[in-house]
XYZ file of C-alpha atoms in Angstrom:
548
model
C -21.469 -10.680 4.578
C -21.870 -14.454 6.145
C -23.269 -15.526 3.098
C -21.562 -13.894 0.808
C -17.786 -16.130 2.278
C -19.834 -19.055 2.267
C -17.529 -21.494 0.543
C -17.665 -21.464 -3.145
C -17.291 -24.450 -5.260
C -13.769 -23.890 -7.602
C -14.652 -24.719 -11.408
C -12.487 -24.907 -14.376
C -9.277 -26.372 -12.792
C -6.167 -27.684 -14.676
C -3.320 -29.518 -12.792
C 0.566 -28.800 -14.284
C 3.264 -31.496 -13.446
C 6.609 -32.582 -14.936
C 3.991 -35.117 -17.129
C 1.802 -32.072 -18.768
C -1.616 -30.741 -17.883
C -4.975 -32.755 -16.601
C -8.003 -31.775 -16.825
C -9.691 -31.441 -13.427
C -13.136 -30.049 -14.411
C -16.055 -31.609 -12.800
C -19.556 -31.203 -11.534
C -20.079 -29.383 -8.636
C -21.786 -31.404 -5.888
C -23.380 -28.517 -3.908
C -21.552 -29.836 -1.158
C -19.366 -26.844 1.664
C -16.214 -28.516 0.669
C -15.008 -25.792 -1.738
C -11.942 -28.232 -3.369
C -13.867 -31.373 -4.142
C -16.734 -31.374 -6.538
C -16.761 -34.358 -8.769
C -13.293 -33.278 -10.286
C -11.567 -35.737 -12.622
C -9.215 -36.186 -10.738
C -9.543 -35.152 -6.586
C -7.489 -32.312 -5.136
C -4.908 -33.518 -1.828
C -3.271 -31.529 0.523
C -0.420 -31.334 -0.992
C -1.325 -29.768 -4.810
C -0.423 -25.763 -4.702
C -3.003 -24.122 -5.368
C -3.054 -21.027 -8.343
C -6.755 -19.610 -7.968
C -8.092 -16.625 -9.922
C -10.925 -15.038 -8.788
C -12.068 -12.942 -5.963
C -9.357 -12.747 -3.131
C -11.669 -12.206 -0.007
C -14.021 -15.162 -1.274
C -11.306 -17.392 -2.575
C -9.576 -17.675 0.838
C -12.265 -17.737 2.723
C -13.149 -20.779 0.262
C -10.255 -21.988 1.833
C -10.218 -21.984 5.239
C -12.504 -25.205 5.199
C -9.376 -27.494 4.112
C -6.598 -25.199 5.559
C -7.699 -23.356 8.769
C -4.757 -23.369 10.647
C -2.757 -25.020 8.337
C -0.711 -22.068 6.415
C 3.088 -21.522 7.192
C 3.082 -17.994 4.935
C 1.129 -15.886 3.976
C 2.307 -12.837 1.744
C -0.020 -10.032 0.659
C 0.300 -7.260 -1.916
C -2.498 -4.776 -1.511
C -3.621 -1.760 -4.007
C -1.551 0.549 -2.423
C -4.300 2.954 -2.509
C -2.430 5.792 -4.746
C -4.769 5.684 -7.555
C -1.844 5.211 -9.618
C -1.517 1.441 -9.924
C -1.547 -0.151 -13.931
C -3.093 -3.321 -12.054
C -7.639 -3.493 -12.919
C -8.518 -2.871 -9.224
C -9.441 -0.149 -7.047
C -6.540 1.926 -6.047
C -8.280 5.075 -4.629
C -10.304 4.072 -1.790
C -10.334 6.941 1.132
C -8.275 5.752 4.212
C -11.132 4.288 6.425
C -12.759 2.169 2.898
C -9.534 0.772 1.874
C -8.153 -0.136 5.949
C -12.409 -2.042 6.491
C -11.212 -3.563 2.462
C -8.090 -4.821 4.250
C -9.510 -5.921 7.911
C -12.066 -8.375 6.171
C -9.030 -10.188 4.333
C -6.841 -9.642 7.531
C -9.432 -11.631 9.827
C -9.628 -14.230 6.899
C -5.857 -14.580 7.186
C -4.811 -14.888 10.466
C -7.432 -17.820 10.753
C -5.601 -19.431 8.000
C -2.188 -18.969 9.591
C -0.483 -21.995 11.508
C 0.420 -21.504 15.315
C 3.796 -20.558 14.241
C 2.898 -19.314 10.511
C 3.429 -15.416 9.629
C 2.631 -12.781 7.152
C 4.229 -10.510 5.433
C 2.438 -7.644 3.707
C 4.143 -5.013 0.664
C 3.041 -1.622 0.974
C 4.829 1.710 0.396
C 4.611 5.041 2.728
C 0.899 5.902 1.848
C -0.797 3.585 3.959
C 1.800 1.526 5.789
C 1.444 2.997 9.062
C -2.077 3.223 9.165
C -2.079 -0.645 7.867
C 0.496 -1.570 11.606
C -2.398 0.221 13.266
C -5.276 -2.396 12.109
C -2.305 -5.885 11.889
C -1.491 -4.972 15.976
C -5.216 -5.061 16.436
C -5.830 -8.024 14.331
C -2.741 -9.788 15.061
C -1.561 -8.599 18.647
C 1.270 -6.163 18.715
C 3.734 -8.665 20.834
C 3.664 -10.581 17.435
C 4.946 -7.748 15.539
C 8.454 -8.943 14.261
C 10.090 -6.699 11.977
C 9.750 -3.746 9.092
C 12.072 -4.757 6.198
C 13.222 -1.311 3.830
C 14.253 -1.576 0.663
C 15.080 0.751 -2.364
C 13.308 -0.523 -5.491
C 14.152 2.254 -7.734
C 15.577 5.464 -8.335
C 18.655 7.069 -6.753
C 19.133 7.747 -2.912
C 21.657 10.254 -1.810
C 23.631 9.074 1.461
C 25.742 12.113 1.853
C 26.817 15.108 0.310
C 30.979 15.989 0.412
C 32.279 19.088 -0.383
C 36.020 18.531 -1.844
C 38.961 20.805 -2.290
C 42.692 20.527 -3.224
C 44.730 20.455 0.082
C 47.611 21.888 -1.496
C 45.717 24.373 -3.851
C 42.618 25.264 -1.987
C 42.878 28.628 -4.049
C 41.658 26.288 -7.030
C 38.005 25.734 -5.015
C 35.611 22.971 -4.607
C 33.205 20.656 -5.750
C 30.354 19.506 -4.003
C 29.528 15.506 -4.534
C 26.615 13.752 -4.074
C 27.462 10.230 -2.696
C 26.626 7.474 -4.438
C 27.554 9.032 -7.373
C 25.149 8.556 -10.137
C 26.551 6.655 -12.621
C 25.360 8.793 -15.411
C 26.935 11.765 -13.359
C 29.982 9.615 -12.827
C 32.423 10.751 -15.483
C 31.334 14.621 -15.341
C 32.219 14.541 -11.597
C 35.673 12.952 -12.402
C 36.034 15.335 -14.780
C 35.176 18.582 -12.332
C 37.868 16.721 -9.752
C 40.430 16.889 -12.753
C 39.898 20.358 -13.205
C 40.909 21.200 -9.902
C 43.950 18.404 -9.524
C 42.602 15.955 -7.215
C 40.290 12.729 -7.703
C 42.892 9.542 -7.708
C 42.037 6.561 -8.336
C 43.673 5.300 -5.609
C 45.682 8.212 -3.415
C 43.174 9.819 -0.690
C 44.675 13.604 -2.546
C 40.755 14.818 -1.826
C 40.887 17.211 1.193
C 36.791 16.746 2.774
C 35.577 20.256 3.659
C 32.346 19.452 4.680
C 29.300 16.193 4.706
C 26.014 16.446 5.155
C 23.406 14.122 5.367
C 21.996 11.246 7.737
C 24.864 9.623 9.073
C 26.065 12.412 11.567
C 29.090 10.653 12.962
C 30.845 10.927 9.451
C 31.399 14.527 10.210
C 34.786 13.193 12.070
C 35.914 12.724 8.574
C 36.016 16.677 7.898
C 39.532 18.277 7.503
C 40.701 14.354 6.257
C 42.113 13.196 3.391
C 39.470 11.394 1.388
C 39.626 8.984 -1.702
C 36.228 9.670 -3.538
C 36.027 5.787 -4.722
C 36.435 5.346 -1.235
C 33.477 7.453 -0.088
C 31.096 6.517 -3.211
C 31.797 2.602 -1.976
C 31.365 3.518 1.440
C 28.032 5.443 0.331
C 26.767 2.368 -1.459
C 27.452 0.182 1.774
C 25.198 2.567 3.977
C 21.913 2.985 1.466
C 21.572 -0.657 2.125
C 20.793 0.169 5.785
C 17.645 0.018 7.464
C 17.293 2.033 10.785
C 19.108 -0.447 13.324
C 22.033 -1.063 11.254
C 22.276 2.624 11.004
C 22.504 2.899 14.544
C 24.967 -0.426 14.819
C 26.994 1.237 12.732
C 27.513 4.935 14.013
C 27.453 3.686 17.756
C 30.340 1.370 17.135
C 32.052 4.405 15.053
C 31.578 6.728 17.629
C 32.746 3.629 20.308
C 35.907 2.886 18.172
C 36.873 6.223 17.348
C 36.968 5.657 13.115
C 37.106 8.046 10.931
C 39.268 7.560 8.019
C 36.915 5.664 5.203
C 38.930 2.588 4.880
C 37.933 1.992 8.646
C 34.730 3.229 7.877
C 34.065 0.880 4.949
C 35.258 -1.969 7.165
C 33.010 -1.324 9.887
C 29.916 -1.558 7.807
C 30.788 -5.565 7.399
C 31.060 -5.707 11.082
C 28.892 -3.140 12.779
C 26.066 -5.674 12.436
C 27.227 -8.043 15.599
C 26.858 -5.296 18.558
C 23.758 -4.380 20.233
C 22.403 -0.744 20.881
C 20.063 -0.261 23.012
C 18.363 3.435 22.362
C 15.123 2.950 24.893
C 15.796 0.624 27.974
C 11.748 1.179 29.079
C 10.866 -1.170 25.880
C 13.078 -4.570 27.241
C 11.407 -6.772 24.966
C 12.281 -5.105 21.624
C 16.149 -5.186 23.337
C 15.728 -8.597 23.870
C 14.736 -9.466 20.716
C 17.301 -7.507 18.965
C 19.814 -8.565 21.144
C 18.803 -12.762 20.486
C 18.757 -12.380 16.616
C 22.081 -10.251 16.394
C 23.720 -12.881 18.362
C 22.273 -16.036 16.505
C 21.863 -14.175 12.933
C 18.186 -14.678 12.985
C 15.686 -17.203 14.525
C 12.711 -19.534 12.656
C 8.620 -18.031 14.365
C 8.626 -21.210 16.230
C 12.071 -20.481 17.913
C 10.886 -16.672 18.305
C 8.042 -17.906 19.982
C 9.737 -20.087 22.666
C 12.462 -17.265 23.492
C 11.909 -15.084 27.077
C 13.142 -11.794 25.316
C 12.539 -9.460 28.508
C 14.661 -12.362 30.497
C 17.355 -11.743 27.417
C 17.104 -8.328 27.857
C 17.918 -8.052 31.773
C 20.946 -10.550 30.842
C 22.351 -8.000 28.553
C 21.459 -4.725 31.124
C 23.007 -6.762 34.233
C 25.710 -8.825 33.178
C 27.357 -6.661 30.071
C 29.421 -3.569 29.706
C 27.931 -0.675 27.621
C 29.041 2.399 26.216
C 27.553 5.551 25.852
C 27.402 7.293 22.908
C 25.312 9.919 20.816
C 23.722 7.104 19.096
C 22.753 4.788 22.358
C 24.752 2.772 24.701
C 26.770 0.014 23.199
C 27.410 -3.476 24.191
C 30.080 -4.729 21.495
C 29.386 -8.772 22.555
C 33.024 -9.401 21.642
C 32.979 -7.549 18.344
C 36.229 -8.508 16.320
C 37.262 -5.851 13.591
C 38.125 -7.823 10.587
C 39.620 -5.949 7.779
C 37.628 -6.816 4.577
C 38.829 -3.930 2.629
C 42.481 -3.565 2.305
C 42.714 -0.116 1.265
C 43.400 -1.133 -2.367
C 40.272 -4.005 -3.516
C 36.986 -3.169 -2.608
C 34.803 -6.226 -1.526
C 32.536 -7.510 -4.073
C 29.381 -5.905 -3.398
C 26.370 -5.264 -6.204
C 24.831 -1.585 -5.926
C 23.850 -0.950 -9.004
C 21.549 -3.596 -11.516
C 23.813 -4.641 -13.564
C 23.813 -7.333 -16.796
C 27.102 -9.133 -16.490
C 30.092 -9.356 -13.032
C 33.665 -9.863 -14.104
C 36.625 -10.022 -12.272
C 39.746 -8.418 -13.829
C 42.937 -8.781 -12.498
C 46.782 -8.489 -14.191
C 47.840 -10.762 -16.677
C 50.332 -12.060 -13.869
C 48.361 -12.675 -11.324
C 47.754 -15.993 -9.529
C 43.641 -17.282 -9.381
C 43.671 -16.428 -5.659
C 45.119 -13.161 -6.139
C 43.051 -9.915 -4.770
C 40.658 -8.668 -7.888
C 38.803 -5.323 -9.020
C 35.170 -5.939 -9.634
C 33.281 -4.520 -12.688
C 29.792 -4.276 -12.871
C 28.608 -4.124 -16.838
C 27.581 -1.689 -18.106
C 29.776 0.887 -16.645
C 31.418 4.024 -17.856
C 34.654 4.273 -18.977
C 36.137 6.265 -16.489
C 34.608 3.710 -13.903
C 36.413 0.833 -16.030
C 39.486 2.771 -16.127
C 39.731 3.611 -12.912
C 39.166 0.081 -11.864
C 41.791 -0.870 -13.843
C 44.156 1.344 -11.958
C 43.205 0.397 -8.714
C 43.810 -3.404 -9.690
C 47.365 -2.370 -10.917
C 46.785 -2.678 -14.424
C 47.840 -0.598 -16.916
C 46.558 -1.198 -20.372
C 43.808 -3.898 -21.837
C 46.352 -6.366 -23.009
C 48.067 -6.965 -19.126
C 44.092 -7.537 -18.109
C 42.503 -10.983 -17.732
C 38.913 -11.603 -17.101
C 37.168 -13.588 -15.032
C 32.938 -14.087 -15.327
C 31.500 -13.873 -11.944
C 27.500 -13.886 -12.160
C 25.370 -13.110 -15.718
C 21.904 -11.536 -16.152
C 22.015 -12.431 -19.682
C 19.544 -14.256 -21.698
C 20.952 -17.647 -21.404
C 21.309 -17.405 -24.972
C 23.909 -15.285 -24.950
C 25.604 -16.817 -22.789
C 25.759 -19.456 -25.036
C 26.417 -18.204 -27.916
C 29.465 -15.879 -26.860
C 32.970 -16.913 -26.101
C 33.791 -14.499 -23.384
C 37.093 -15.277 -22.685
C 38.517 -13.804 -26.229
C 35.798 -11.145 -26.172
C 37.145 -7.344 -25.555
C 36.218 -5.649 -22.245
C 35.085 -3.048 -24.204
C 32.189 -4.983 -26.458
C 31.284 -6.462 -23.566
C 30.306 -3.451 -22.198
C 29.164 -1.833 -24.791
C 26.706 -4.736 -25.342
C 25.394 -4.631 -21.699
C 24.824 -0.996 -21.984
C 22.378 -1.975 -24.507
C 20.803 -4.918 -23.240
C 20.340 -2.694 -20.193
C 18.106 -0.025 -21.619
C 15.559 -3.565 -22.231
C 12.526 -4.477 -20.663
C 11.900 -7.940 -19.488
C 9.650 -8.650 -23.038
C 12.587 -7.376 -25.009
C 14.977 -8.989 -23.535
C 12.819 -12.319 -23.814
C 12.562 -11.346 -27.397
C 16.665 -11.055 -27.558
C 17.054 -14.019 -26.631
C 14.989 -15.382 -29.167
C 16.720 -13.695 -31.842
C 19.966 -14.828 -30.744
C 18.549 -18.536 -31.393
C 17.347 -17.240 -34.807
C 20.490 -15.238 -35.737
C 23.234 -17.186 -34.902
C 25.459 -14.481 -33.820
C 29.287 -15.641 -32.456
C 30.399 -12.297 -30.814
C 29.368 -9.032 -28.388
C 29.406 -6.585 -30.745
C 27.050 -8.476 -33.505
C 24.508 -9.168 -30.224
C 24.417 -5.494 -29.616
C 23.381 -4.580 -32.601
C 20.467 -7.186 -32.435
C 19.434 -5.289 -28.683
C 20.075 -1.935 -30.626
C 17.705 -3.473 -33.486
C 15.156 -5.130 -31.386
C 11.962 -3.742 -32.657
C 12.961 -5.713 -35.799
C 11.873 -8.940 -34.687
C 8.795 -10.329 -33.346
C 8.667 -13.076 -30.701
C 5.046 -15.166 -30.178
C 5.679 -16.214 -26.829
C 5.404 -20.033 -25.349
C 4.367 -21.875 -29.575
C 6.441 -24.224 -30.476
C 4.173 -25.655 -33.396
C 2.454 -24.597 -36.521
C -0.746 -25.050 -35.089
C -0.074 -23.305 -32.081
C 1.377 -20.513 -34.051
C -1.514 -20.384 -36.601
C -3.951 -20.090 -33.097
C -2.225 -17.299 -31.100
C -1.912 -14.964 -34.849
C -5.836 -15.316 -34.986
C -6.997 -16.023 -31.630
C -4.576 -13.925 -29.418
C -3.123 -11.028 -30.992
C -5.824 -8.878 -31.715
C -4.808 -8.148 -35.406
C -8.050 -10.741 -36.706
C -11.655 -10.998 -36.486
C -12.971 -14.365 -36.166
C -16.223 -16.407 -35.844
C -16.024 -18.895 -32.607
C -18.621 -20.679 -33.714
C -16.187 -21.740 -36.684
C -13.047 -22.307 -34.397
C -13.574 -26.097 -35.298
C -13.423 -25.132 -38.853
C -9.904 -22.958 -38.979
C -6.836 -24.919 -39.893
C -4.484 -23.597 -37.475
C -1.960 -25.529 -38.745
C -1.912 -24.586 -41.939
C -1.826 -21.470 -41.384
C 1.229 -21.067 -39.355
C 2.826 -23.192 -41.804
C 2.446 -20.561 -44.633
C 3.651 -17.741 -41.709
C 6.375 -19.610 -41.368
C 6.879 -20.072 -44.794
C 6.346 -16.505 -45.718
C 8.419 -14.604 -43.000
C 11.014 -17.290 -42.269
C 11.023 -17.435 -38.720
C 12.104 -20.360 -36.643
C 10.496 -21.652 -33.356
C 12.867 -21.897 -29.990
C 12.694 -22.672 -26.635
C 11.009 -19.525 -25.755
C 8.387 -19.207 -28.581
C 8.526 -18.549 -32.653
C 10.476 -15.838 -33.531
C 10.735 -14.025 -36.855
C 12.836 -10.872 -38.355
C 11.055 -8.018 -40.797
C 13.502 -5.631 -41.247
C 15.162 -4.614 -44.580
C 18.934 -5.444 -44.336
C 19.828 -9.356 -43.922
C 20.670 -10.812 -40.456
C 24.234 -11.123 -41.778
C 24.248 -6.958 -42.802
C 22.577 -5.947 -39.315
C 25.001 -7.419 -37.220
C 27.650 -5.579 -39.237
C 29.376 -3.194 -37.069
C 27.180 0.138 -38.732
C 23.881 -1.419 -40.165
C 22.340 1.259 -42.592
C 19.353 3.126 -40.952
C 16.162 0.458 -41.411
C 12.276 0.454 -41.107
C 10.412 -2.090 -39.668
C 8.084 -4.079 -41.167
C 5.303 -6.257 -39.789
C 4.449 -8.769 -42.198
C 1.114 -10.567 -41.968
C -1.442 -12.302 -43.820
C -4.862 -12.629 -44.799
């Protein structure tokens, strides 16, 4: 094993700068100095470093040049579900893959700086066997923090049963909060059927919740708006485990249980302290020091007595008890950020394009409903309602944040462009992945269109054009159609021999494509551009053209 992370000489380099690319090959010496080796031009300390190869060897490589040295390190492991798309080994047994992990661990921490950390991705298959081996490696005092996040999917926060308060002979409807959005206008509709489900009037009597968040059952036997709750359900999937607890400690302390309260309590909740275990005094130290300052750099966290912190808070603070711990409230102040009317801007679900819409009268300061495209048209509508307008032509617009290709966002005007093609276009720019929506982009450049409905129909008509990524030549192109797609056999010995260049130029020539900031781009279906962006192109095939 000694050997085998003895430091390896690093061959075929290229540097990238603002100037272009240098070549860096060289001769290796045979020297232990793994970065210089008769290079063209030498490595310094302050060239990032891209290496493919080997991960154990290449950083031990390293650690002749940077022991000591690294501020970050951030891992992302096979997760070890034999399920990963990625050419490694995903389906080691538990002991294989934690001994495959210890060897780069021990690697690592000799790399990291006195106040450097390391941050490591793994999902629930092997993460708490992996805490296991990093407290051994790295000392479990060092620990700092387990960051939770959803990456895809839905996540149901609650469950509300809902009834008419004046009609409960009508029955109920049971509601999973957040509400799906492609569940969003069926639910609406079941509400309808039964008389309740405002846009803006809490008319929804709550029967019953279930779920995680226990202290919402003070809700039960309220009146409950349901935009209300799905906002409010939105705000608590973002949670990890200690805001939870902030949040339905300070409930419980407070005594809130309408959702308007609620919803403003989960911008706030974050500034108390809850202590659930007073035998661990560092952990409440530490919790206590970063909900006070917002967070802290390693080499603060390093200098800061956290069991001194901790007795400060126990001896010199008032706490309540509650189900959920005893809380210290550190001078909480509750600010209303929801006024019962305009929800906070706050981004739940991915979305392609933020506006702002507010009525025609309204001055730029005025409170604002935000709309997250695409959306359905109940959730538009209802929006609407909530910001007091009444029809599309008392509505103006205001662009917030885009997830467009940048092309689009050139090419449309989107203050004369309908609510409604806007929408319709980000529903189907959404249903993209990231090559298509590379490709889109292209064909906007190509295409030329000027408004949201023609760019739909080039998403809806993708497949129709073909995008060779990062050419911006004839020769380029004329090398990636016979050296990188696949669709040619070729002799390498007779590379020198092929004239790229000309043939791209007759590709060009032949399909009519054009070349753009993101690569050459060309269209093969059977209408013209002109006809496809008409509002109902006739069914098409496509095409791929190529040549011989």
């Amino acid at each position: 094993m000694d050997r085998l992370l003895y430091p390896k000489v690093l061959v075929g380099a290229t540097r990238y700068s603002y100037t272009g690319e240098t070549d860096l090959t060289g001769i290796p010496t045979g020297g232990d100095d793994c970065i210089t080796a008769t290079p063209a031009v030498d490595f310094s300390d302050s060239d990032n470093l891209l290496i493919k190869g080997n991960n154990l060897l290449a950083i031990a490589s390293l650690l002749k040049r940077y022991e000591g040295k690294i501020d970050l390190i951030y891992l992302d492991p096979p997760y070890n579900t034999n399920g990963d798309s990625f050419r490694y080994n995903d389906s080691f047994n538990h002991s294989t893959w934690l001994v495959f992990m210890k060897n780069r661990l021990e690697i690592a921490k000799r790399l990291l700086s006195p106040t450097g950390s390391i941050y490591v991705q793994l999902d629930q298959n092997e993460s708490h066997y992996f805490k296991v081996l990093l407290d051994e490696i790295f000392g479990v005092d060092n620990f700092q923090n387990e960051i939770i996040w959803r990456y895809s999917g839905w996540n149901m926060i609650f469950k509300a049963v809902l009834s008419n308060p004046d009609h409960p002979e009508y029955g109920v409807v049971s509601v999973p909060f957040p509400i799906p959005r492609e569940q969003y206008d069926e639910i609406i509709g079941m509400l309808d059927q039964i008389e309740i489900g405002d846009a803006v009037m809490q008319d929804c009597k709550l029967d019953e919740i279930r779920g995680d968040f226990s202290v919402l059952k003070h809700m039960v036997h309220t009146r409950v708006n349901v935009d209300e709750l799905d906002y409010l359900a939105k705000r608590l999937d973002s949670f990890d485990e200690y805001e939870k607890t902030q949040f339905e400690g300070m409930a419980y302390r407070l005594g809130v249980c309408s959702t308007d309260e609620l919803i403003n309590l989960t911008f706030g909740c974050q500034e108390v302290t809850v202590v659930t275990d007073f035998n661990d005094l560092e952990t409440l130290g530490r919790r206590h020091y970063l909900t006070m300052n917002g967070g802290a750099s390693p080499d603060e966290m390093q200098k800061v007595d956290f069991h001194s912190i901790a007795l400060e808070v126990l001896e010199g603070a008032v706490g309540r008890v509650t189900p959920y711990g005893v809380v210290y409230d550190n001078g909480f102040q509750y600010a209303e950020c929801y006024d019962g009317r305009f929800f906070p801007e706050y981004r739940y679900d991915d979305s392609i394009l933020t506006v702002e819409i507010a009525p025609q009268s309204a001055s730029e300061d005025a409170p604002a409903s935000y709309l997250y495209l695409p959306m359905t048209q109940a959730q538009i509508e209802r929006a609407m309602l909530r910001a007091g307008i009444d029809s599309y032509g008392e509505m103006q617009l205001r662009f917030i944040e885009s997830e467009l290709p940048s092309e689009v966002d050139v090419a449309l005007d989107m203050e004369h462009e309908s609510l409604d093609a806007l929408n319709e276009m980000c529903a189907a720019i959404a249903k993209l992945d990231a090559g298509s929506r590379e490709k889109l982009g292209a064909a906007v450049m190509l295409a030329q269109p000027e408004y949201a409905s023609q760019i739909r129909q080039l998403a809806e008509n993708i497949d129709l054009f073909e995008l060779v990524p990062k050419v911006h030549t004839a020769e380029e192109l004329g090398k990636a159609i016979i050296m990188e797609s696949g669709h040619f056999e070729y002799d390498g010995n007779l590379v020198d021999y092929i004239d790229f260049k000309k043939y791209g130029a007759d590709r060009i020539e032949w399909d009519g494509g054009t070349f753009t900031d993101r690569g050459y781009v060309s269209y093969h279906g059977t209408l013209s551009l002109d006809e496809l962006m008409m509002e109902d192109p006739a069914e098409q095939d496509f095409q791929m053209g190529g040549q011989s």
